[in-house]
C-alpha cells in the first residue's frame, strides 16, 4: 500500500513539473467510451498534469482539462492524415527534458509536449510515425 501511495505521489510531482507520464490504455479506453467511435481502440496514452494525449487506431486526441477542478474537458480530435510533420528534441546533458512537436495542417504553431527521461521520446515518436506514415 505504501509503495502504491509513493508511486502516486511521485507521478503527481512529475506531472506538476510538466513531465509526461505513460497511462494504461485500458483505463483510458473505459474513460473515453463516450467519445470513441464504434470499434475504435486506445493504443497509447500519456498525461501532463491533468491533460492527456491519446493515440487510438484511428486518430490523435488531445484532452484539455479546464478550470480549477478539471471537471470541464475539451477533446481535440486530430485525424492522423492532418499531421503534416513532427519532430523530437532529445534531452541533453544539462537539459533534462525531451520535447515532441507536432504540426497540424492549417495551423502555424506546433503542438508541443515535454517528456522526462522516465518516458522514452523515441517510443512516442515511433507510435506517431506508425500512424502518420500509413
JSON list of C-alpha atoms in Angstrom, two decimals:
[
{"chain": "A", "resi": 1, "resn": "UNK", "atom": "CA", "xyz": [0.00, 0.00, 0.00]},
{"chain": "A", "resi": 2, "resn": "UNK", "atom": "CA", "xyz": [2.80, 2.41, 0.92]},
{"chain": "A", "resi": 3, "resn": "UNK", "atom": "CA", "xyz": [4.62, 1.65, -2.35]},
{"chain": "A", "resi": 4, "resn": "UNK", "atom": "CA", "xyz": [1.45, 2.36, -4.34]},
{"chain": "A", "resi": 5, "resn": "UNK", "atom": "CA", "xyz": [0.97, 5.67, -2.50]},
{"chain": "A", "resi": 6, "resn": "UNK", "atom": "CA", "xyz": [4.63, 6.64, -3.04]},
{"chain": "A", "resi": 7, "resn": "UNK", "atom": "CA", "xyz": [4.28, 5.90, -6.76]},
{"chain": "A", "resi": 8, "resn": "UNK", "atom": "CA", "xyz": [1.15, 8.04, -6.97]},
{"chain": "A", "resi": 9, "resn": "UNK", "atom": "CA", "xyz": [2.87, 10.93, -5.20]},
{"chain": "A", "resi": 10, "resn": "UNK", "atom": "CA", "xyz": [5.92, 10.71, -7.48]},
{"chain": "A", "resi": 11, "resn": "UNK", "atom": "CA", "xyz": [3.64, 10.59, -10.53]},
{"chain": "A", "resi": 12, "resn": "UNK", "atom": "CA", "xyz": [1.81, 13.69, -9.32]},
{"chain": "A", "resi": 13, "resn": "UNK", "atom": "CA", "xyz": [5.11, 15.51, -8.72]},
{"chain": "A", "resi": 14, "resn": "UNK", "atom": "CA", "xyz": [6.31, 14.57, -12.23]},
{"chain": "A", "resi": 15, "resn": "UNK", "atom": "CA", "xyz": [3.06, 15.93, -13.65]},
{"chain": "A", "resi": 16, "resn": "UNK", "atom": "CA", "xyz": [3.32, 19.15, -11.66]},
{"chain": "A", "resi": 17, "resn": "UNK", "atom": "CA", "xyz": [6.82, 19.66, -13.04]},
{"chain": "A", "resi": 18, "resn": "UNK", "atom": "CA", "xyz": [5.48, 19.36, -16.60]},
{"chain": "A", "resi": 19, "resn": "UNK", "atom": "CA", "xyz": [6.73, 15.88, -17.34]},
{"chain": "A", "resi": 20, "resn": "UNK", "atom": "CA", "xyz": [4.70, 13.43, -19.37]},
{"chain": "A", "resi": 21, "resn": "UNK", "atom": "CA", "xyz": [3.79, 10.03, -17.95]},
{"chain": "A", "resi": 22, "resn": "UNK", "atom": "CA", "xyz": [2.51, 6.91, -19.69]},
{"chain": "A", "resi": 23, "resn": "UNK", "atom": "CA", "xyz": [-1.05, 5.82, -18.82]},
{"chain": "A", "resi": 24, "resn": "UNK", "atom": "CA", "xyz": [-2.64, 2.38, -19.13]},
{"chain": "A", "resi": 25, "resn": "UNK", "atom": "CA", "xyz": [-4.58, 2.37, -22.45]},
{"chain": "A", "resi": 26, "resn": "UNK", "atom": "CA", "xyz": [-7.29, 0.11, -20.94]},
{"chain": "A", "resi": 27, "resn": "UNK", "atom": "CA", "xyz": [-8.06, 2.77, -18.31]},
{"chain": "A", "resi": 28, "resn": "UNK", "atom": "CA", "xyz": [-8.33, 5.46, -20.99]},
{"chain": "A", "resi": 29, "resn": "UNK", "atom": "CA", "xyz": [-10.47, 3.16, -23.20]},
{"chain": "A", "resi": 30, "resn": "UNK", "atom": "CA", "xyz": [-13.04, 3.00, -20.38]},
{"chain": "A", "resi": 31, "resn": "UNK", "atom": "CA", "xyz": [-12.79, 6.72, -19.60]},
{"chain": "A", "resi": 32, "resn": "UNK", "atom": "CA", "xyz": [-13.20, 7.66, -23.29]},
{"chain": "A", "resi": 33, "resn": "UNK", "atom": "CA", "xyz": [-16.05, 5.25, -24.03]},
{"chain": "A", "resi": 34, "resn": "UNK", "atom": "CA", "xyz": [-18.47, 8.10, -24.81]},
{"chain": "A", "resi": 35, "resn": "UNK", "atom": "CA", "xyz": [-16.21, 9.83, -27.35]},
{"chain": "A", "resi": 36, "resn": "UNK", "atom": "CA", "xyz": [-14.74, 6.84, -29.17]},
{"chain": "A", "resi": 37, "resn": "UNK", "atom": "CA", "xyz": [-16.15, 5.66, -32.48]},
{"chain": "A", "resi": 38, "resn": "UNK", "atom": "CA", "xyz": [-17.55, 2.11, -32.60]},
{"chain": "A", "resi": 39, "resn": "UNK", "atom": "CA", "xyz": [-14.61, -0.29, -32.71]},
{"chain": "A", "resi": 40, "resn": "UNK", "atom": "CA", "xyz": [-12.03, 2.45, -32.03]},
{"chain": "A", "resi": 41, "resn": "UNK", "atom": "CA", "xyz": [-9.23, 1.29, -29.73]},
{"chain": "A", "resi": 42, "resn": "UNK", "atom": "CA", "xyz": [-6.96, 3.36, -27.49]},
{"chain": "A", "resi": 43, "resn": "UNK", "atom": "CA", "xyz": [-3.46, 2.04, -28.04]},
{"chain": "A", "resi": 44, "resn": "UNK", "atom": "CA", "xyz": [-1.21, 4.58, -26.26]},
{"chain": "A", "resi": 45, "resn": "UNK", "atom": "CA", "xyz": [-1.86, 7.40, -23.79]},
{"chain": "A", "resi": 46, "resn": "UNK", "atom": "CA", "xyz": [0.27, 9.97, -21.98]},
{"chain": "A", "resi": 47, "resn": "UNK", "atom": "CA", "xyz": [-0.58, 12.53, -19.29]},
{"chain": "A", "resi": 48, "resn": "UNK", "atom": "CA", "xyz": [0.72, 16.03, -18.49]},
{"chain": "A", "resi": 49, "resn": "UNK", "atom": "CA", "xyz": [-0.59, 17.17, -15.11]},
{"chain": "A", "resi": 50, "resn": "UNK", "atom": "CA", "xyz": [-4.35, 16.92, -15.92]},
{"chain": "A", "resi": 51, "resn": "UNK", "atom": "CA", "xyz": [-4.19, 16.94, -19.73]},
{"chain": "A", "resi": 52, "resn": "UNK", "atom": "CA", "xyz": [-3.79, 13.82, -21.89]},
{"chain": "A", "resi": 53, "resn": "UNK", "atom": "CA", "xyz": [-2.78, 12.99, -25.37]},
{"chain": "A", "resi": 54, "resn": "UNK", "atom": "CA", "xyz": [-4.09, 9.75, -26.70]},
{"chain": "A", "resi": 55, "resn": "UNK", "atom": "CA", "xyz": [-3.24, 7.66, -29.75]},
{"chain": "A", "resi": 56, "resn": "UNK", "atom": "CA", "xyz": [-6.09, 5.48, -30.99]},
{"chain": "A", "resi": 57, "resn": "UNK", "atom": "CA", "xyz": [-6.06, 3.23, -34.01]},
{"chain": "A", "resi": 58, "resn": "UNK", "atom": "CA", "xyz": [-7.99, 5.96, -35.89]},
{"chain": "A", "resi": 59, "resn": "UNK", "atom": "CA", "xyz": [-6.91, 9.40, -34.57]},
{"chain": "A", "resi": 60, "resn": "UNK", "atom": "CA", "xyz": [-4.85, 11.50, -32.20]},
{"chain": "A", "resi": 61, "resn": "UNK", "atom": "CA", "xyz": [-6.86, 13.00, -29.31]},
{"chain": "A", "resi": 62, "resn": "UNK", "atom": "CA", "xyz": [-5.67, 15.90, -27.17]},
{"chain": "A", "resi": 63, "resn": "UNK", "atom": "CA", "xyz": [-7.59, 16.23, -23.92]},
{"chain": "A", "resi": 64, "resn": "UNK", "atom": "CA", "xyz": [-7.59, 19.62, -22.23]},
{"chain": "A", "resi": 65, "resn": "UNK", "atom": "CA", "xyz": [-8.89, 19.55, -18.63]},
{"chain": "A", "resi": 66, "resn": "UNK", "atom": "CA", "xyz": [-10.01, 23.08, -17.75]},
{"chain": "A", "resi": 67, "resn": "UNK", "atom": "CA", "xyz": [-10.83, 25.04, -14.63]},
{"chain": "A", "resi": 68, "resn": "UNK", "atom": "CA", "xyz": [-9.68, 24.61, -11.06]},
{"chain": "A", "resi": 69, "resn": "UNK", "atom": "CA", "xyz": [-11.34, 21.23, -10.60]},
{"chain": "A", "resi": 70, "resn": "UNK", "atom": "CA", "xyz": [-10.68, 19.95, -14.11]},
{"chain": "A", "resi": 71, "resn": "UNK", "atom": "CA", "xyz": [-14.35, 18.97, -14.45]},
{"chain": "A", "resi": 72, "resn": "UNK", "atom": "CA", "xyz": [-14.69, 20.82, -17.76]},
{"chain": "A", "resi": 73, "resn": "UNK", "atom": "CA", "xyz": [-12.94, 18.91, -20.55]},
{"chain": "A", "resi": 74, "resn": "UNK", "atom": "CA", "xyz": [-12.23, 19.75, -24.19]},
{"chain": "A", "resi": 75, "resn": "UNK", "atom": "CA", "xyz": [-11.37, 16.94, -26.63]},
{"chain": "A", "resi": 76, "resn": "UNK", "atom": "CA", "xyz": [-9.40, 17.81, -29.77]},
{"chain": "A", "resi": 77, "resn": "UNK", "atom": "CA", "xyz": [-9.66, 15.04, -32.38]},
{"chain": "A", "resi": 78, "resn": "UNK", "atom": "CA", "xyz": [-6.93, 15.15, -34.99]},
{"chain": "A", "resi": 79, "resn": "UNK", "atom": "CA", "xyz": [-7.01, 12.68, -37.87]},
{"chain": "A", "resi": 80, "resn": "UNK", "atom": "CA", "xyz": [-3.53, 11.29, -38.46]},
{"chain": "A", "resi": 81, "resn": "UNK", "atom": "CA", "xyz": [-3.71, 12.49, -42.10]},
{"chain": "A", "resi": 82, "resn": "UNK", "atom": "CA", "xyz": [-3.86, 16.10, -40.77]},
{"chain": "A", "resi": 83, "resn": "UNK", "atom": "CA", "xyz": [-0.44, 15.81, -39.16]},
{"chain": "A", "resi": 84, "resn": "UNK", "atom": "CA", "xyz": [1.95, 17.41, -41.65]},
{"chain": "A", "resi": 85, "resn": "UNK", "atom": "CA", "xyz": [5.19, 16.74, -39.81]},
{"chain": "A", "resi": 86, "resn": "UNK", "atom": "CA", "xyz": [6.65, 16.18, -36.36]},
{"chain": "A", "resi": 87, "resn": "UNK", "atom": "CA", "xyz": [9.97, 16.38, -34.59]},
{"chain": "A", "resi": 88, "resn": "UNK", "atom": "CA", "xyz": [11.65, 15.27, -31.41]},
{"chain": "A", "resi": 89, "resn": "UNK", "atom": "CA", "xyz": [14.34, 17.05, -29.47]},
{"chain": "A", "resi": 90, "resn": "UNK", "atom": "CA", "xyz": [16.21, 14.71, -27.17]},
{"chain": "A", "resi": 91, "resn": "UNK", "atom": "CA", "xyz": [17.34, 15.67, -23.69]},
{"chain": "A", "resi": 92, "resn": "UNK", "atom": "CA", "xyz": [20.88, 16.97, -23.38]},
{"chain": "A", "resi": 93, "resn": "UNK", "atom": "CA", "xyz": [23.38, 16.79, -20.57]},
{"chain": "A", "resi": 94, "resn": "UNK", "atom": "CA", "xyz": [22.02, 19.85, -18.76]},
{"chain": "A", "resi": 95, "resn": "UNK", "atom": "CA", "xyz": [18.53, 19.85, -20.29]},
{"chain": "A", "resi": 96, "resn": "UNK", "atom": "CA", "xyz": [16.65, 17.01, -18.60]},
{"chain": "A", "resi": 97, "resn": "UNK", "atom": "CA", "xyz": [13.53, 17.17, -20.77]},
{"chain": "A", "resi": 98, "resn": "UNK", "atom": "CA", "xyz": [12.93, 15.94, -24.29]},
{"chain": "A", "resi": 99, "resn": "UNK", "atom": "CA", "xyz": [10.28, 17.58, -26.47]},
{"chain": "A", "resi": 100, "resn": "UNK", "atom": "CA", "xyz": [7.83, 16.35, -29.10]},
{"chain": "A", "resi": 101, "resn": "UNK", "atom": "CA", "xyz": [6.47, 18.86, -31.63]},
{"chain": "A", "resi": 102, "resn": "UNK", "atom": "CA", "xyz": [3.56, 18.06, -33.95]},
{"chain": "A", "resi": 103, "resn": "UNK", "atom": "CA", "xyz": [2.39, 20.32, -36.79]},
{"chain": "A", "resi": 104, "resn": "UNK", "atom": "CA", "xyz": [-1.24, 20.12, -37.90]},
{"chain": "A", "resi": 105, "resn": "UNK", "atom": "CA", "xyz": [-2.36, 21.29, -41.35]},
{"chain": "A", "resi": 106, "resn": "UNK", "atom": "CA", "xyz": [-3.92, 24.75, -41.20]},
{"chain": "A", "resi": 107, "resn": "UNK", "atom": "CA", "xyz": [-2.03, 25.83, -38.07]},
{"chain": "A", "resi": 108, "resn": "UNK", "atom": "CA", "xyz": [1.29, 27.65, -37.89]},
{"chain": "A", "resi": 109, "resn": "UNK", "atom": "CA", "xyz": [2.38, 26.76, -34.36]},
{"chain": "A", "resi": 110, "resn": "UNK", "atom": "CA", "xyz": [3.11, 23.14, -33.42]},
{"chain": "A", "resi": 111, "resn": "UNK", "atom": "CA", "xyz": [1.64, 21.23, -30.51]},
{"chain": "A", "resi": 112, "resn": "UNK", "atom": "CA", "xyz": [4.49, 20.81, -28.01]},
{"chain": "A", "resi": 113, "resn": "UNK", "atom": "CA", "xyz": [4.80, 18.24, -25.24]},
{"chain": "A", "resi": 114, "resn": "UNK", "atom": "CA", "xyz": [7.63, 17.73, -22.73]},
{"chain": "A", "resi": 115, "resn": "UNK", "atom": "CA", "xyz": [8.94, 14.32, -21.64]},
{"chain": "A", "resi": 116, "resn": "UNK", "atom": "CA", "xyz": [11.28, 13.47, -18.80]},
{"chain": "A", "resi": 117, "resn": "UNK", "atom": "CA", "xyz": [13.86, 10.70, -19.06]},
{"chain": "A", "resi": 118, "resn": "UNK", "atom": "CA", "xyz": [11.45, 8.18, -17.46]},
{"chain": "A", "resi": 119, "resn": "UNK", "atom": "CA", "xyz": [9.40, 8.10, -20.67]},
{"chain": "A", "resi": 120, "resn": "UNK", "atom": "CA", "xyz": [11.05, 7.31, -23.98]},
{"chain": "A", "resi": 121, "resn": "UNK", "atom": "CA", "xyz": [10.55, 10.08, -26.53]},
{"chain": "A", "resi": 122, "resn": "UNK", "atom": "CA", "xyz": [11.64, 7.50, -29.10]},
{"chain": "A", "resi": 123, "resn": "UNK", "atom": "CA", "xyz": [8.68, 5.27, -28.19]},
{"chain": "A", "resi": 124, "resn": "UNK", "atom": "CA", "xyz": [6.19, 8.11, -28.65]},
{"chain": "A", "resi": 125, "resn": "UNK", "atom": "CA", "xyz": [7.81, 9.18, -31.93]},
{"chain": "A", "resi": 126, "resn": "UNK", "atom": "CA", "xyz": [7.65, 5.60, -33.17]},
{"chain": "A", "resi": 127, "resn": "UNK", "atom": "CA", "xyz": [3.94, 5.34, -32.29]},
{"chain": "A", "resi": 128, "resn": "UNK", "atom": "CA", "xyz": [3.20, 8.61, -34.04]},
{"chain": "A", "resi": 129, "resn": "UNK", "atom": "CA", "xyz": [5.22, 7.62, -37.10]},
{"chain": "A", "resi": 130, "resn": "UNK", "atom": "CA", "xyz": [3.39, 4.29, -37.38]},
{"chain": "A", "resi": 131, "resn": "UNK", "atom": "CA", "xyz": [0.07, 6.14, -37.76]},
{"chain": "A", "resi": 132, "resn": "UNK", "atom": "CA", "xyz": [1.15, 9.16, -39.81]},
{"chain": "A", "resi": 133, "resn": "UNK", "atom": "CA", "xyz": [3.19, 7.17, -42.33]},
{"chain": "A", "resi": 134, "resn": "UNK", "atom": "CA", "xyz": [0.41, 4.71, -43.25]}
]
